Each structure stands twice: as C-alpha cells, then as structure tokens.
Coordinates of C-alpha atoms and ligand atoms in Angstrom, one line a residue:
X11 CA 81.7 104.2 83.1
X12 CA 85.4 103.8 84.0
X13 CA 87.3 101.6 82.4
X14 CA 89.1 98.8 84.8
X15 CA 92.9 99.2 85.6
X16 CA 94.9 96.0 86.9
X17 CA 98.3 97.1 88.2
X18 CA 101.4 94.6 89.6
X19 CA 103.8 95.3 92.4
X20 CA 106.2 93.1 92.4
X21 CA 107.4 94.6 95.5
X22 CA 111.4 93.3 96.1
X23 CA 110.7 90.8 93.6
X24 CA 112.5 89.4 90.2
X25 CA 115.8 88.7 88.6
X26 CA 116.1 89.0 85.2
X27 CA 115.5 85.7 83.5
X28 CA 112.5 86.1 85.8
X29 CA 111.5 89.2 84.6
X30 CA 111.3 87.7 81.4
X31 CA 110.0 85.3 81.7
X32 CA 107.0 86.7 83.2
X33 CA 106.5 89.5 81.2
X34 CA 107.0 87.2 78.0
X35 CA 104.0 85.4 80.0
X36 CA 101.9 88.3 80.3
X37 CA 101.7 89.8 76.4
X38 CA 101.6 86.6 75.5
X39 CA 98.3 85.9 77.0
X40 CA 97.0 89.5 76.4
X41 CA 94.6 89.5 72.9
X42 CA 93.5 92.9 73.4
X43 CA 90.5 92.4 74.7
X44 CA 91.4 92.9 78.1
X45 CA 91.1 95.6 80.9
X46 CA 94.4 98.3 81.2
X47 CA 97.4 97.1 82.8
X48 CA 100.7 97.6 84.3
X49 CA 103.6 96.5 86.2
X50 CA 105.3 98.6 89.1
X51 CA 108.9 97.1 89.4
X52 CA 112.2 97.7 91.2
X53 CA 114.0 100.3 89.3
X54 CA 116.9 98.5 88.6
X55 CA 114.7 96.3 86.2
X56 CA 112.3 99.5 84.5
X57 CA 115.0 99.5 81.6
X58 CA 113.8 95.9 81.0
X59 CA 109.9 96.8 81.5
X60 CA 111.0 99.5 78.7
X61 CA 113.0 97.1 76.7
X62 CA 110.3 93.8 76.4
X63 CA 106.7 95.9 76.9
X64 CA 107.6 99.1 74.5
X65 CA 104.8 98.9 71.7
X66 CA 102.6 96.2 74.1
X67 CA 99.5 96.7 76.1
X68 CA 100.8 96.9 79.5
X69 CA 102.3 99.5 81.0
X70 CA 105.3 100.0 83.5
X71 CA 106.2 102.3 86.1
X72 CA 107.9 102.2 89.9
X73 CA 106.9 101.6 93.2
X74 CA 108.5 104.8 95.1
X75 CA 110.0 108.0 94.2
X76 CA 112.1 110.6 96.4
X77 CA 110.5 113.9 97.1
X78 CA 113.2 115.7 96.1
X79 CA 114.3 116.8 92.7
X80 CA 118.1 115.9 91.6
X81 CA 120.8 116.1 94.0
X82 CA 122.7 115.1 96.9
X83 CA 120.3 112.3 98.2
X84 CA 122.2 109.0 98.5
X85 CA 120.6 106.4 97.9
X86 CA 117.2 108.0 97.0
X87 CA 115.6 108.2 92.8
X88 CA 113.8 111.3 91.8
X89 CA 110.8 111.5 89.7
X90 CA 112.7 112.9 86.3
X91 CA 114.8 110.0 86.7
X92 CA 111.8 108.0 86.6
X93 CA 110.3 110.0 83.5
X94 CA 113.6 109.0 82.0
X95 CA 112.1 105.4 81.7
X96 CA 109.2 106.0 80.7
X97 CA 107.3 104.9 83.6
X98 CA 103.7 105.7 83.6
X99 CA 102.4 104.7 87.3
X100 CA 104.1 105.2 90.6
X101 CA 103.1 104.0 93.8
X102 CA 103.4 106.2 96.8
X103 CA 102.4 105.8 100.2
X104 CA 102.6 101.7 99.8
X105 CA 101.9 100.6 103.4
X106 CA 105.0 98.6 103.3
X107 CA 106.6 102.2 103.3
X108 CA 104.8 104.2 105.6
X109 CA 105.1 100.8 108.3
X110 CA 108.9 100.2 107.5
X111 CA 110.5 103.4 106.6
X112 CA 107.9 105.2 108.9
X113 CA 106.5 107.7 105.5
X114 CA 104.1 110.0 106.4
X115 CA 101.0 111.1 104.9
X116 CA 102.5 114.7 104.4
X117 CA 105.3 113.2 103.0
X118 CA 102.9 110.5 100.4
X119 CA 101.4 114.0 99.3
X120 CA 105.0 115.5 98.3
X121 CA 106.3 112.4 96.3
X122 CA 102.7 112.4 94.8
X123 CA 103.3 116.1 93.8
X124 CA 106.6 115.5 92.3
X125 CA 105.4 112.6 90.1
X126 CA 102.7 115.0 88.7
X127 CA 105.0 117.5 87.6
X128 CA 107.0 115.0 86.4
X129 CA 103.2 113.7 83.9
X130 CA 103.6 110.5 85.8
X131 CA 100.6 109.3 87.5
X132 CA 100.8 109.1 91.2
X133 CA 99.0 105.4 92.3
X134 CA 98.2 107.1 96.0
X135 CA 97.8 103.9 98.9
X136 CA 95.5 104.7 101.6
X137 CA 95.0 101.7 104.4
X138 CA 93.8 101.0 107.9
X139 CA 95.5 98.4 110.3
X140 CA 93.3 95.8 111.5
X141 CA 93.8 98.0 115.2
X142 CA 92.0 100.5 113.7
X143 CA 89.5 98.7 111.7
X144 CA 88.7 96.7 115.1
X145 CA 88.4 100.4 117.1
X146 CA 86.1 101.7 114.2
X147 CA 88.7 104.2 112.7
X148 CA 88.9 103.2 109.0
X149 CA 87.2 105.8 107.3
X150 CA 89.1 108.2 109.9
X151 CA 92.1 107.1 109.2
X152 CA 92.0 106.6 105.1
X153 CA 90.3 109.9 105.0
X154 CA 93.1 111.5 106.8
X155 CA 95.9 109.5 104.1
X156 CA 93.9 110.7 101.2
X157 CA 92.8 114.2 102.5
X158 CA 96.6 115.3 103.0
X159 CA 97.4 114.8 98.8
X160 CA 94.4 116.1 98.4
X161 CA 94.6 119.4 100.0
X162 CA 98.4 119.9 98.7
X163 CA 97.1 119.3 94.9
X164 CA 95.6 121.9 92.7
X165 CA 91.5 120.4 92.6
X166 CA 92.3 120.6 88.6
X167 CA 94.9 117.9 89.0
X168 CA 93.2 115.6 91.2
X169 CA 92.0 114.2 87.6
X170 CA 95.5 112.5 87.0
X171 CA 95.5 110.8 90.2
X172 CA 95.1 107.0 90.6
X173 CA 94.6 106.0 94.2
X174 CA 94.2 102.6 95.8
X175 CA 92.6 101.6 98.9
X176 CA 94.8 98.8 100.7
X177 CA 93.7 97.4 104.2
X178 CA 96.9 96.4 105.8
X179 CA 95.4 93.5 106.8
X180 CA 94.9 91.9 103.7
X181 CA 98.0 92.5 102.2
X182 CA 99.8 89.3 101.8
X183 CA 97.6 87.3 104.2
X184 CA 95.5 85.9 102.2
X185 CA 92.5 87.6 104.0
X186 CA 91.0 90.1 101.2
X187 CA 88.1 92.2 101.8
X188 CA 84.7 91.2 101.1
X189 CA 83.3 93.3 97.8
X190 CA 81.1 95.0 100.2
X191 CA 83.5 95.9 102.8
X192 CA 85.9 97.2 100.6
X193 CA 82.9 99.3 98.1
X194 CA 82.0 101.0 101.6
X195 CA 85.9 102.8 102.2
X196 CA 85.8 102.9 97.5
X197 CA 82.8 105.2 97.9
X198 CA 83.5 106.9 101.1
X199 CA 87.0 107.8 99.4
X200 CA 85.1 108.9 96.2
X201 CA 82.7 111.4 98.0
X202 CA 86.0 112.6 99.4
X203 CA 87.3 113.6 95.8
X204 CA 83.8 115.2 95.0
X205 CA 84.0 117.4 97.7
X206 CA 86.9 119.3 95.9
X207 CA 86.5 117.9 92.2
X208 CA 83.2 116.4 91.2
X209 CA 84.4 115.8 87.5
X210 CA 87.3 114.0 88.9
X211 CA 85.6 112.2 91.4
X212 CA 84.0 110.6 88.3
X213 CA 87.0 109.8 86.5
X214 CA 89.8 109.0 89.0
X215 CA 90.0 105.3 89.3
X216 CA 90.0 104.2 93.2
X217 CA 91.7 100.4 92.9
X218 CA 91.3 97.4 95.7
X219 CA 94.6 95.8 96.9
X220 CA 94.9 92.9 99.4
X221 CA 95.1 89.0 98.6
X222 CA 92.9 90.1 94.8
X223 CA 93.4 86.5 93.2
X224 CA 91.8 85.2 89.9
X225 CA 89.0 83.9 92.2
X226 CA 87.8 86.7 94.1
X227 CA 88.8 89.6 91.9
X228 CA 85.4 89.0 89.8
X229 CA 83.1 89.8 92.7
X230 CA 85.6 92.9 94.0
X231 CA 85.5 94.3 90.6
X232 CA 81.7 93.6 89.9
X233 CA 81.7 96.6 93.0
X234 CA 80.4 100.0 91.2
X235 CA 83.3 102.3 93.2
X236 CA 85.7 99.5 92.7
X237 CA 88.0 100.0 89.5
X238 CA 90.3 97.6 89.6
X239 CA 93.2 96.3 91.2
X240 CA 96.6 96.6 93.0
X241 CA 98.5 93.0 93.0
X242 CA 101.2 92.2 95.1
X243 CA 101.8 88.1 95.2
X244 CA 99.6 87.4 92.3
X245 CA 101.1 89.6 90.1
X246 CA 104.5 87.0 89.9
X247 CA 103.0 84.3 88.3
X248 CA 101.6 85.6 84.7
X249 CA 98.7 83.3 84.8
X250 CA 97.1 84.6 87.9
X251 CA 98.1 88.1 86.7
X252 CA 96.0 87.5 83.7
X253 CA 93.2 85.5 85.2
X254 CA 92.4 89.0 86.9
X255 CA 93.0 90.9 83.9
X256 CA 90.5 88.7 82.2
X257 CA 88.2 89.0 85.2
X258 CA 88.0 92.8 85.1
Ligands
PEP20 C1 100.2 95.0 97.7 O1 101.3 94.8 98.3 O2 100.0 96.1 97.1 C2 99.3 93.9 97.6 C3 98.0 94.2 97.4 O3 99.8 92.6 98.0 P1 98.9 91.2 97.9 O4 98.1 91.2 96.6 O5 100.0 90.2 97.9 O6 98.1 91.2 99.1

C-alpha cells in the first residue's frame, strides 16, 4: 500500500512572523503518528522552511523552478539553486502557472526534468477547466498534461515522480471533487503510468488538490488511487493543515 502524502502551497502567501508561526503550529501538533508532509513555499522564505523544520517531520520544497540551468535568466530560479535549500518537492505545472504565465505542457515536462537531475521530486499538476469537464474532455485533456512528462522521462524515473490531479474548478472555490469523481481521473492517470512503468505505476503517489479541507479530506483519501493531498487555502492555518494530516 502507499503510504499518504499531505503537501502545502502556500502559493503568494506568508511573511515571516507568519511563517513562524505556522510552522511552529504544525510540529507542534505533529506526534509522529501521522501521514508524510510538506510545505511548498515562496523561495524567499525556503531558508526559513530549512531553518525551523531541519530535523522535523515535515518536509519543504518550492512551488516553480526555471527550465534552465544557471545563467542569464532574470528574474527566473534554477533547480541547483533550489537543491541548495534543501528542498525536497517542487511543484510544476500548478494551474495558476499554465493560466497566468501561459506554461505549457512541454514546458511542465522540462522543469520536471531539471528537478530530477537536480534528486528533487517533481510534484507534476495535471487539471481540466470546468469548459472541458462540461464538453467531456477531462481525461483528454489530463492525459495529454501527464503524457508529455511522461514521454520526455526515462520509464526508470517515472518512480521519483509525484504528480497531482487538480481540477481548475475546485481550486479555491470551495467546490472540491466528489471521492468518486476525482478516483475516476486518480486511476485513469495510474493506468497511464502502467502503460510505460508498471512498478512505478504502483508506487508513484497521484495526490487530489481542490478545496481538500479537514472535512472532506477523509472520504477523498479513503479513495484507493487517491494518495493524498495538495493544499492551497487550508494549508495557512496549521490546524486545518493538520486536521488533514490526521485524516490521511
Ligand atoms: C492549490 O492551489 O494547489 C489548491 C489545491 O488550492 P485550494 O486547496 O485552496 O483549492
């Protein structure tokens, strides 16, 4: 069985007293008994993830990474700089990217590639609008998202991939997915991986994102494909953060 993996995005989020605070918040009321978890953060504040969750259960790492290695890229953060931190996790392919800074799936696949060689683990979004739900294109379209990391990665590497099915239309609204809505796209993306990796269609944990509370994450999670969870809003207050962790 896999194990369940809770992951934060904070998105634009914190300060540092913040920060603090809710991290404080989180070991605290962590006793080791709980599912694996994380925090993705704005890179200004991973020195602080390193700083107060070094030696803790939780893990860190970023929400976006530059395809590039090192150089003249103003603006942009490579993947060794993210290493540097010891980030874990990074998200690529967030629909918040691929809406407003118009990322493409062949794009997703090459910051997902330079995490890897990096021996960060890529967290790979995947997502349908609620257009294309409505027109019947869902598994069309988050089969195209995943295929295109897919096909650029070695099949032995598709092991160290985390990826996490988001409907657009549950992000931040409130609206989440019913547990058997979202297993149908968690298995349809699982037979996906088993088509070029059967050993790491087993393994690779496919996490549901979109309005998971501490009230509806036990009946997502209870899912069989469903492995845990990607948490945008709930993941700023430490007691809904952990009510999930506790539920998974
Ligand atoms: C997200 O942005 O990854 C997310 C799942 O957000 P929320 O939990 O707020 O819907």
């Amino acid at each position: 069985m896999r194990a369940k993996l809770i992951i934060g995005n904070w998105k634009m989020n914190g300060s540092r007293a913040a920060n603090a605070e809710l991290l404080n918040g989180i070991v605290a009321g962590l006793d080791g008994a709980e599912a694996a978890c994380a925090v993705c953060v704005p890179a200004p504040y991973l020195q602080q993830c390193q700083d107060a969750l070094s030696g803790t259960a939780v893990a860190w790492g970023a929400q976006d990474v530059s395809m590039h290695e090192c150089g003249p890229y103003t603006g942009e953060v490579c993947a060794a700089m993210l290493a540097e931190f010891a980030c874990r996790y990074v998200i690529v392919g967030h629909s918040e990217r691929r809406a407003y800074h118009r990322e493409t799936s062949e794009l997703v696949a090459k910051k997902a590639l330079a995490v890897l060689a990096e021996g960060m683990t890529p967290i790979v979004c995947v997502g349908e609008t609620l257009a294309q739900r409505d027109a019947g294109e869902t598994m069309q379209v988050v089969g195209e998202m995943l295929g295109a990391v897919l096909e650029k990665l070695d099949p032995a590497a598709l092991e160290k991939l985390v990826v996490a099915y988001e409907p657009v239309w549950a992000i931040g609204t409130g609206k989440n997915a019913t547990p058997e809505t979202a297993q149908e796209v968690h298995a349809h993306l699982r037979a996906q991986i088993r088509v070029r990796n059967a050993q790491a269609a087993q393994v690779v944990p496919i996490l549901y994102g979109g309005s998971m509370k501490p009230d509806n994450a036990g009946a997502l999670l209870a899912q069989p494909d469903i492995d845990g969870g990607l948490i945008g809003g709930a993941a700023l207050k430490a007691g809904d953060f952990l009510g999930i962790i506790k539920a998974a």
